[in-house]
Structure formats: C-alpha cells, structure tokens
Amino acid sequence: MTTATQSKWGRTRFGGSPALLIVLSVLGGLILSAAIAWLIWQFGPDAVVQRKALAAVVAGLVMLPATFALCWVIMLDRDTLAGAVKDRDSSIEGKWYDKAAFGAFHDLIAVCGLGAMALFLLPIDVDPAMVLCGVVMFAAVDTTVRYLLIKKVEG
C-alpha cells in the first residue's frame, strides 16, 4: 500500500525529496570512499608513489557502492519507502533470518573451537588477519545457506 509520501527510494529522515536522499547519499559515499583512499595512501604498505596512488584509487572506487548504500541506509526514513515492511521483526523473513543466524552461531562456535585446538596442537604459522577473514566469511556463507534452506523448506 503506497501513499503519496512513499517512493521507491524513500525520503530522508529530516525531510526532502527522494532526489535529495540520493544526492546526499552519493556525496556521503564519495566522502567516505575518499577517506578510505586517504587512509590507504597514508597507512598502507610502503611502495613507490604510483603503486600507493593506484591502490588508494582502486580501494576508493571499490568501496564507493558500499559507502553509498551505508549513507542511504543511515539517512533513509523507512516509513517513506514503498513496500517496506512495517514491523521487520514479526515478518516471516525476519523469523527465517533469526533461525539461520542462531544455527550459524552454533556452527561458528564449533568451527572456532576446532580451529583453536588445531592451531594449538599443530605447528601452523598463519596470519591472524587471514584467520579472522576466514571466520567472517564462514559465518556469512553459513548464515546465507541456512537462510536459503529454511526459506525453501518453510516458504
């Protein structure tokens, strides 16, 4: 049920049109992406200037869609978004996600426990950042697979 105040892109929390929301989201995304590029330029690995500049520009461009989406979500008034669910927690999709996250959390505990035991017992030299990236990827994939299976079974 859409009303005159709802639109496909929604409106900002502080009023304004959908175009204002999009413009502010793009500007915010550009600023955040530029900040990420600057951080990589300043604190990234030592390299020749051309490589540092290329790494900073590529990182800024890669992060632009995510920073745009983050700014859009932060500034969006959900009540003005056409088709948005009023009570997200009581929706069937919310219940599916809760079940998936609950199961993935238990899988994560088991995998982290077994991984900690393996790292303790075996002489493995591994970068902690890569281990953490692997744990996050495992959690994301596990939750996604569980969600899709629950959706298929219950939906």
Short mmCIF file of N, CA and C in Angstrom, two decimals:
data_model
loop_
_atom_site.label_atom_id
_atom_site.label_comp_id
_atom_site.label_asym_id
_atom_site.label_seq_id
_atom_site.Cartn_x
_atom_site.Cartn_y
_atom_site.Cartn_z
N MET A 1 0.84 -1.17 0.00
CA MET A 1 0.00 0.00 0.00
C MET A 1 0.89 1.24 0.00
N THR A 2 0.96 1.92 -1.12
CA THR A 2 1.79 3.12 -1.20
C THR A 2 0.91 4.36 -1.09
N THR A 3 1.48 5.34 -0.48
CA THR A 3 0.78 6.62 -0.38
C THR A 3 1.61 7.64 -1.12
N ALA A 4 1.10 8.88 -1.13
CA ALA A 4 1.80 9.94 -1.84
C ALA A 4 3.14 10.26 -1.20
N THR A 5 3.30 9.94 0.08
CA THR A 5 4.56 10.26 0.75
C THR A 5 5.59 9.16 0.59
N GLN A 6 5.22 8.04 0.01
CA GLN A 6 6.16 6.95 -0.18
C GLN A 6 6.71 6.95 -1.61
N SER A 7 7.94 6.48 -1.75
CA SER A 7 8.54 6.38 -3.08
C SER A 7 9.45 5.17 -3.12
N LYS A 8 9.92 4.86 -4.30
CA LYS A 8 10.80 3.70 -4.49
C LYS A 8 12.11 3.85 -3.72
N TRP A 9 12.65 5.06 -3.66
CA TRP A 9 13.92 5.32 -2.98
C TRP A 9 13.73 5.83 -1.56
N GLY A 10 12.52 6.25 -1.20
CA GLY A 10 12.27 6.79 0.12
C GLY A 10 12.69 8.25 0.21
N ARG A 11 12.61 8.78 1.42
CA ARG A 11 12.98 10.17 1.68
C ARG A 11 13.90 10.21 2.89
N THR A 12 14.55 11.34 3.08
CA THR A 12 15.47 11.47 4.21
C THR A 12 14.70 11.58 5.53
N ARG A 13 15.38 11.28 6.61
CA ARG A 13 14.78 11.39 7.94
C ARG A 13 14.43 12.83 8.27
N PHE A 14 15.14 13.77 7.69
CA PHE A 14 14.94 15.18 8.01
C PHE A 14 14.13 15.89 6.93
N GLY A 15 13.39 15.15 6.12
CA GLY A 15 12.53 15.74 5.10
C GLY A 15 13.26 15.88 3.77
N GLY A 16 12.52 16.19 2.77
CA GLY A 16 13.12 16.35 1.45
C GLY A 16 12.63 15.28 0.49
N SER A 17 13.05 15.42 -0.74
CA SER A 17 12.60 14.53 -1.80
C SER A 17 13.52 13.30 -1.91
N PRO A 18 13.08 12.30 -2.67
CA PRO A 18 13.97 11.16 -2.94
C PRO A 18 15.26 11.59 -3.64
N ALA A 19 15.17 12.62 -4.49
CA ALA A 19 16.37 13.10 -5.18
C ALA A 19 17.38 13.64 -4.17
N LEU A 20 16.91 14.33 -3.15
CA LEU A 20 17.81 14.84 -2.11
C LEU A 20 18.50 13.69 -1.38
N LEU A 21 17.73 12.64 -1.08
CA LEU A 21 18.30 11.47 -0.42
C LEU A 21 19.40 10.84 -1.27
N ILE A 22 19.16 10.71 -2.55
CA ILE A 22 20.15 10.10 -3.44
C ILE A 22 21.38 10.99 -3.55
N VAL A 23 21.19 12.28 -3.73
CA VAL A 23 22.33 13.21 -3.86
C VAL A 23 23.18 13.18 -2.58
N LEU A 24 22.51 13.26 -1.43
CA LEU A 24 23.26 13.24 -0.17
C LEU A 24 23.97 11.90 0.06
N SER A 25 23.33 10.82 -0.36
CA SER A 25 23.95 9.50 -0.23
C SER A 25 25.18 9.38 -1.12
N VAL A 26 25.08 9.88 -2.34
CA VAL A 26 26.24 9.85 -3.25
C VAL A 26 27.37 10.71 -2.70
N LEU A 27 27.04 11.92 -2.23
CA LEU A 27 28.08 12.79 -1.67
C LEU A 27 28.71 12.17 -0.43
N GLY A 28 27.89 11.62 0.45
CA GLY A 28 28.42 10.95 1.63
C GLY A 28 29.28 9.76 1.26
N GLY A 29 28.84 8.99 0.25
CA GLY A 29 29.62 7.86 -0.21
C GLY A 29 30.96 8.28 -0.79
N LEU A 30 30.95 9.38 -1.56
CA LEU A 30 32.20 9.90 -2.12
C LEU A 30 33.16 10.35 -1.01
N ILE A 31 32.63 11.02 0.00
CA ILE A 31 33.47 11.49 1.11
C ILE A 31 34.06 10.30 1.88
N LEU A 32 33.20 9.31 2.19
CA LEU A 32 33.71 8.13 2.91
C LEU A 32 34.72 7.35 2.07
N SER A 33 34.46 7.20 0.78
CA SER A 33 35.40 6.49 -0.10
C SER A 33 36.72 7.25 -0.21
N ALA A 34 36.65 8.57 -0.28
CA ALA A 34 37.87 9.37 -0.32
C ALA A 34 38.64 9.23 0.99
N ALA A 35 37.94 9.16 2.11
CA ALA A 35 38.60 8.97 3.40
C ALA A 35 39.29 7.61 3.46
N ILE A 36 38.64 6.58 2.94
CA ILE A 36 39.25 5.25 2.90
C ILE A 36 40.49 5.28 2.01
N ALA A 37 40.38 5.92 0.86
CA ALA A 37 41.53 6.02 -0.05
C ALA A 37 42.68 6.77 0.64
N TRP A 38 42.36 7.84 1.35
CA TRP A 38 43.40 8.60 2.05
C TRP A 38 44.07 7.75 3.13
N LEU A 39 43.27 6.97 3.87
CA LEU A 39 43.85 6.09 4.89
C LEU A 39 44.79 5.05 4.28
N ILE A 40 44.40 4.50 3.14
CA ILE A 40 45.27 3.54 2.47
C ILE A 40 46.53 4.24 1.96
N TRP A 41 46.40 5.44 1.46
CA TRP A 41 47.55 6.22 0.99
C TRP A 41 48.51 6.49 2.16
N GLN A 42 47.97 6.89 3.30
CA GLN A 42 48.79 7.26 4.44
C GLN A 42 49.38 6.07 5.18
N PHE A 43 48.57 5.04 5.41
CA PHE A 43 48.98 3.96 6.30
C PHE A 43 49.15 2.62 5.61
N GLY A 44 49.02 2.59 4.30
CA GLY A 44 49.20 1.35 3.56
C GLY A 44 50.66 0.95 3.52
N PRO A 45 50.94 -0.19 2.91
CA PRO A 45 52.33 -0.66 2.84
C PRO A 45 53.21 0.32 2.06
N ASP A 46 54.46 0.34 2.42
CA ASP A 46 55.41 1.20 1.71
C ASP A 46 55.60 0.69 0.29
N ALA A 47 55.47 1.59 -0.65
CA ALA A 47 55.64 1.25 -2.06
C ALA A 47 55.96 2.54 -2.80
N VAL A 48 56.26 2.39 -4.08
CA VAL A 48 56.51 3.57 -4.89
C VAL A 48 55.20 4.37 -4.97
N VAL A 49 55.33 5.65 -5.26
CA VAL A 49 54.17 6.55 -5.22
C VAL A 49 53.07 6.10 -6.17
N GLN A 50 53.44 5.61 -7.35
CA GLN A 50 52.43 5.20 -8.32
C GLN A 50 51.60 4.02 -7.79
N ARG A 51 52.26 3.07 -7.14
CA ARG A 51 51.53 1.91 -6.60
C ARG A 51 50.62 2.31 -5.45
N LYS A 52 51.11 3.20 -4.58
CA LYS A 52 50.28 3.66 -3.47
C LYS A 52 49.06 4.40 -4.00
N ALA A 53 49.27 5.25 -5.01
CA ALA A 53 48.16 6.00 -5.59
C ALA A 53 47.16 5.05 -6.25
N LEU A 54 47.64 4.07 -6.99
CA LEU A 54 46.76 3.11 -7.64
C LEU A 54 45.96 2.32 -6.60
N ALA A 55 46.63 1.86 -5.55
CA ALA A 55 45.94 1.11 -4.50
C ALA A 55 44.87 1.96 -3.83
N ALA A 56 45.18 3.22 -3.57
CA ALA A 56 44.22 4.11 -2.92
C ALA A 56 43.02 4.37 -3.83
N VAL A 57 43.26 4.63 -5.10
CA VAL A 57 42.17 4.91 -6.04
C VAL A 57 41.29 3.67 -6.23
N VAL A 58 41.90 2.52 -6.41
CA VAL A 58 41.13 1.28 -6.59
C VAL A 58 40.29 0.99 -5.34
N ALA A 59 40.89 1.12 -4.17
CA ALA A 59 40.14 0.87 -2.93
C ALA A 59 38.98 1.85 -2.80
N GLY A 60 39.22 3.12 -3.11
CA GLY A 60 38.15 4.11 -3.05
C GLY A 60 37.01 3.79 -4.00
N LEU A 61 37.34 3.37 -5.22
CA LEU A 61 36.31 3.02 -6.20
C LEU A 61 35.56 1.75 -5.81
N VAL A 62 36.27 0.78 -5.28
CA VAL A 62 35.63 -0.46 -4.87
C VAL A 62 34.68 -0.22 -3.69
N MET A 63 35.05 0.67 -2.79
CA MET A 63 34.23 0.94 -1.61
C MET A 63 33.07 1.90 -1.90
N LEU A 64 33.07 2.57 -3.03
CA LEU A 64 32.03 3.56 -3.32
C LEU A 64 30.61 3.02 -3.26
N PRO A 65 30.29 1.88 -3.87
CA PRO A 65 28.91 1.38 -3.76
C PRO A 65 28.51 1.07 -2.31
N ALA A 66 29.42 0.50 -1.55
CA ALA A 66 29.10 0.17 -0.16
C ALA A 66 28.93 1.43 0.69
N THR A 67 29.76 2.43 0.48
CA THR A 67 29.64 3.66 1.25
C THR A 67 28.38 4.43 0.85
N PHE A 68 28.02 4.38 -0.44
CA PHE A 68 26.76 4.99 -0.88
C PHE A 68 25.59 4.32 -0.18
N ALA A 69 25.58 2.98 -0.18
CA ALA A 69 24.49 2.24 0.45
C ALA A 69 24.43 2.51 1.95
N LEU A 70 25.58 2.60 2.59
CA LEU A 70 25.61 2.89 4.02
C LEU A 70 25.00 4.26 4.31
N CYS A 71 25.37 5.25 3.54
CA CYS A 71 24.81 6.60 3.73
C CYS A 71 23.31 6.61 3.46
N TRP A 72 22.87 5.89 2.43
CA TRP A 72 21.45 5.81 2.12
C TRP A 72 20.67 5.19 3.27
N VAL A 73 21.19 4.08 3.82
CA VAL A 73 20.51 3.41 4.92
C VAL A 73 20.45 4.29 6.16
N ILE A 74 21.53 5.01 6.44
CA ILE A 74 21.57 5.87 7.62
C ILE A 74 20.58 7.02 7.50
N MET A 75 20.45 7.61 6.31
CA MET A 75 19.59 8.78 6.14
C MET A 75 18.15 8.45 5.79
N LEU A 76 17.84 7.20 5.43
CA LEU A 76 16.52 6.81 4.97
C LEU A 76 15.50 6.79 6.10
N ASP A 77 14.33 7.33 5.82
CA ASP A 77 13.17 7.18 6.70
C ASP A 77 12.38 6.00 6.16
N ARG A 78 12.39 4.87 6.86
CA ARG A 78 11.76 3.64 6.36
C ARG A 78 10.27 3.80 6.10
N ASP A 79 9.62 4.71 6.80
CA ASP A 79 8.18 4.89 6.60
C ASP A 79 7.86 5.48 5.23
N THR A 80 8.84 6.09 4.57
CA THR A 80 8.61 6.69 3.26
C THR A 80 9.04 5.77 2.12
N LEU A 81 9.49 4.58 2.44
CA LEU A 81 9.94 3.63 1.42
C LEU A 81 8.78 2.75 1.00
N ALA A 82 8.46 2.77 -0.28
CA ALA A 82 7.34 1.98 -0.80
C ALA A 82 7.64 0.49 -0.66
N GLY A 83 6.71 -0.24 -0.10
CA GLY A 83 6.85 -1.68 0.04
C GLY A 83 7.64 -2.13 1.25
N ALA A 84 8.05 -1.22 2.10
CA ALA A 84 8.81 -1.61 3.29
C ALA A 84 7.87 -2.24 4.32
N VAL A 85 8.35 -3.26 4.97
CA VAL A 85 7.58 -3.94 6.00
C VAL A 85 7.53 -3.05 7.24
N LYS A 86 6.35 -2.90 7.82
CA LYS A 86 6.21 -2.03 8.99
C LYS A 86 6.95 -2.59 10.20
N ASP A 87 6.72 -3.86 10.51
CA ASP A 87 7.35 -4.48 11.67
C ASP A 87 8.27 -5.58 11.18
N ARG A 88 9.55 -5.25 11.03
CA ARG A 88 10.51 -6.19 10.45
C ARG A 88 10.67 -7.45 11.29
N ASP A 89 10.60 -7.29 12.61
CA ASP A 89 10.86 -8.44 13.49
C ASP A 89 9.78 -9.50 13.41
N SER A 90 8.57 -9.12 13.08
CA SER A 90 7.49 -10.10 13.03
C SER A 90 7.25 -10.65 11.62
N SER A 91 8.04 -10.23 10.65
CA SER A 91 7.88 -10.75 9.28
C SER A 91 8.44 -12.16 9.19
N ILE A 92 7.96 -12.92 8.23
CA ILE A 92 8.43 -14.29 8.06
C ILE A 92 9.90 -14.33 7.68
N GLU A 93 10.35 -13.34 6.89
CA GLU A 93 11.76 -13.28 6.52
C GLU A 93 12.63 -13.02 7.74
N GLY A 94 12.15 -12.18 8.64
CA GLY A 94 12.87 -11.92 9.89
C GLY A 94 13.00 -13.18 10.73
N LYS A 95 11.94 -13.97 10.76
CA LYS A 95 11.99 -15.23 11.52
C LYS A 95 12.94 -16.22 10.87
N TRP A 96 12.95 -16.27 9.54
CA TRP A 96 13.89 -17.14 8.84
C TRP A 96 15.32 -16.72 9.14
N TYR A 97 15.57 -15.42 9.11
CA TYR A 97 16.92 -14.93 9.40
C TYR A 97 17.33 -15.25 10.83
N ASP A 98 16.42 -15.09 11.78
CA ASP A 98 16.73 -15.41 13.18
C ASP A 98 17.12 -16.87 13.33
N LYS A 99 16.37 -17.76 12.69
CA LYS A 99 16.70 -19.19 12.75
C LYS A 99 18.06 -19.46 12.11
N ALA A 100 18.31 -18.85 10.97
CA ALA A 100 19.58 -19.06 10.27
C ALA A 100 20.75 -18.54 11.09
N ALA A 101 20.61 -17.36 11.67
CA ALA A 101 21.69 -16.78 12.47
C ALA A 101 21.94 -17.60 13.73
N PHE A 102 20.88 -18.11 14.33
CA PHE A 102 21.01 -18.93 15.54
C PHE A 102 21.80 -20.20 15.23
N GLY A 103 21.46 -20.86 14.14
CA GLY A 103 22.18 -22.07 13.76
C GLY A 103 23.62 -21.78 13.35
N ALA A 104 23.82 -20.69 12.62
CA ALA A 104 25.18 -20.34 12.18
C ALA A 104 26.06 -19.98 13.37
N PHE A 105 25.48 -19.37 14.39
CA PHE A 105 26.25 -19.04 15.59
C PHE A 105 26.80 -20.31 16.24
N HIS A 106 25.99 -21.34 16.32
CA HIS A 106 26.46 -22.58 16.91
C HIS A 106 27.52 -23.26 16.03
N ASP A 107 27.34 -23.19 14.72
CA ASP A 107 28.37 -23.70 13.82
C ASP A 107 29.67 -22.94 14.01
N LEU A 108 29.57 -21.63 14.18
CA LEU A 108 30.74 -20.78 14.35
C LEU A 108 31.50 -21.13 15.63
N ILE A 109 30.76 -21.39 16.70
CA ILE A 109 31.41 -21.80 17.95
C ILE A 109 32.17 -23.10 17.75
N ALA A 110 31.55 -24.06 17.08
CA ALA A 110 32.21 -25.35 16.84
C ALA A 110 33.46 -25.19 15.97
N VAL A 111 33.35 -24.43 14.89
CA VAL A 111 34.48 -24.25 13.98
C VAL A 111 35.61 -23.49 14.67
N CYS A 112 35.28 -22.45 15.43
CA CYS A 112 36.33 -21.70 16.15
C CYS A 112 37.00 -22.57 17.21
N GLY A 113 36.23 -23.40 17.89
CA GLY A 113 36.82 -24.30 18.88
C GLY A 113 37.75 -25.31 18.24
N LEU A 114 37.31 -25.94 17.17
CA LEU A 114 38.16 -26.91 16.47
C LEU A 114 39.38 -26.22 15.86
N GLY A 115 39.19 -25.03 15.32
CA GLY A 115 40.32 -24.29 14.76
C GLY A 115 41.33 -23.89 15.82
N ALA A 116 40.85 -23.45 16.97
CA ALA A 116 41.76 -23.10 18.07
C ALA A 116 42.55 -24.32 18.53
N MET A 117 41.88 -25.46 18.62
CA MET A 117 42.57 -26.69 19.01
C MET A 117 43.63 -27.07 17.97
N ALA A 118 43.28 -26.97 16.70
CA ALA A 118 44.23 -27.30 15.64
C ALA A 118 45.43 -26.36 15.66
N LEU A 119 45.19 -25.07 15.86
CA LEU A 119 46.31 -24.11 15.91
C LEU A 119 47.17 -24.33 17.14
N PHE A 120 46.58 -24.81 18.22
CA PHE A 120 47.34 -25.07 19.44
C PHE A 120 48.19 -26.33 19.31
N LEU A 121 47.63 -27.37 18.71
CA LEU A 121 48.32 -28.66 18.64
C LEU A 121 49.29 -28.78 17.46
N LEU A 122 49.00 -28.14 16.36
CA LEU A 122 49.82 -28.29 15.16
C LEU A 122 50.72 -27.07 14.99
N PRO A 123 51.93 -27.28 14.51
CA PRO A 123 52.83 -26.14 14.29
C PRO A 123 52.49 -25.40 12.99
N ILE A 124 51.39 -24.66 13.01
CA ILE A 124 50.93 -23.93 11.83
C ILE A 124 51.20 -22.46 12.05
N ASP A 125 51.89 -21.86 11.09
CA ASP A 125 52.14 -20.42 11.16
C ASP A 125 51.16 -19.74 10.20
N VAL A 126 50.19 -19.05 10.76
CA VAL A 126 49.13 -18.45 9.95
C VAL A 126 48.94 -17.00 10.39
N ASP A 127 48.62 -16.15 9.41
CA ASP A 127 48.38 -14.74 9.68
C ASP A 127 47.04 -14.58 10.40
N PRO A 128 47.02 -13.95 11.57
CA PRO A 128 45.75 -13.79 12.30
C PRO A 128 44.68 -13.04 11.51
N ALA A 129 45.08 -12.07 10.70
CA ALA A 129 44.10 -11.34 9.91
C ALA A 129 43.41 -12.27 8.91
N MET A 130 44.16 -13.19 8.33
CA MET A 130 43.56 -14.12 7.38
C MET A 130 42.62 -15.10 8.10
N VAL A 131 42.98 -15.50 9.31
CA VAL A 131 42.11 -16.38 10.08
C VAL A 131 40.79 -15.68 10.38
N LEU A 132 40.86 -14.42 10.81
CA LEU A 132 39.64 -13.67 11.11
C LEU A 132 38.80 -13.46 9.87
N CYS A 133 39.44 -13.18 8.73
CA CYS A 133 38.70 -13.03 7.48
C CYS A 133 37.99 -14.35 7.13
N GLY A 134 38.67 -15.45 7.34
CA GLY A 134 38.07 -16.76 7.09
C GLY A 134 36.88 -17.03 8.00
N VAL A 135 36.99 -16.65 9.26
CA VAL A 135 35.89 -16.84 10.20
C VAL A 135 34.68 -16.01 9.79
N VAL A 136 34.91 -14.77 9.40
CA VAL A 136 33.80 -13.91 8.97
C VAL A 136 33.16 -14.46 7.70
N MET A 137 33.97 -14.91 6.75
CA MET A 137 33.43 -15.48 5.51
C MET A 137 32.63 -16.74 5.81
N PHE A 138 33.15 -17.59 6.70
CA PHE A 138 32.42 -18.80 7.07
C PHE A 138 31.06 -18.45 7.67
N ALA A 139 31.04 -17.47 8.58
CA ALA A 139 29.78 -17.08 9.22
C ALA A 139 28.79 -16.54 8.19
N ALA A 140 29.27 -15.73 7.25
CA ALA A 140 28.38 -15.15 6.23
C ALA A 140 27.82 -16.23 5.31
N VAL A 141 28.67 -17.12 4.85
CA VAL A 141 28.22 -18.19 3.95
C VAL A 141 27.28 -19.14 4.68
N ASP A 142 27.63 -19.49 5.92
CA ASP A 142 26.80 -20.39 6.70
C ASP A 142 25.41 -19.80 6.93
N THR A 143 25.35 -18.54 7.30
CA THR A 143 24.06 -17.89 7.52
C THR A 143 23.26 -17.82 6.23
N THR A 144 23.90 -17.50 5.12
CA THR A 144 23.20 -17.42 3.84
C THR A 144 22.65 -18.77 3.42
N VAL A 145 23.45 -19.81 3.52
CA VAL A 145 23.00 -21.15 3.13
C VAL A 145 21.84 -21.60 4.02
N ARG A 146 21.98 -21.38 5.33
CA ARG A 146 20.89 -21.76 6.24
C ARG A 146 19.61 -20.99 5.93
N TYR A 147 19.74 -19.69 5.67
CA TYR A 147 18.57 -18.87 5.35
C TYR A 147 17.86 -19.40 4.10
N LEU A 148 18.64 -19.68 3.06
CA LEU A 148 18.04 -20.17 1.81
C LEU A 148 17.39 -21.54 1.99
N LEU A 149 18.00 -22.40 2.80
CA LEU A 149 17.39 -23.71 3.06
C LEU A 149 16.10 -23.57 3.86
N ILE A 150 16.12 -22.73 4.88
CA ILE A 150 14.91 -22.50 5.68
C ILE A 150 13.80 -21.90 4.81
N LYS A 151 14.17 -20.98 3.95
CA LYS A 151 13.20 -20.35 3.04
C LYS A 151 12.60 -21.39 2.12
N LYS A 152 13.42 -22.30 1.62
CA LYS A 152 12.93 -23.34 0.70
C LYS A 152 12.00 -24.29 1.44
N VAL A 153 12.35 -24.67 2.66
CA VAL A 153 11.55 -25.64 3.41
C VAL A 153 10.24 -25.02 3.90
N GLU A 154 10.34 -23.81 4.48
CA GLU A 154 9.17 -23.21 5.09
C GLU A 154 8.38 -22.29 4.16
N GLY A 155 9.01 -21.85 3.09
CA GLY A 155 8.35 -20.88 2.21
C GLY A 155 7.62 -21.55 1.15
#
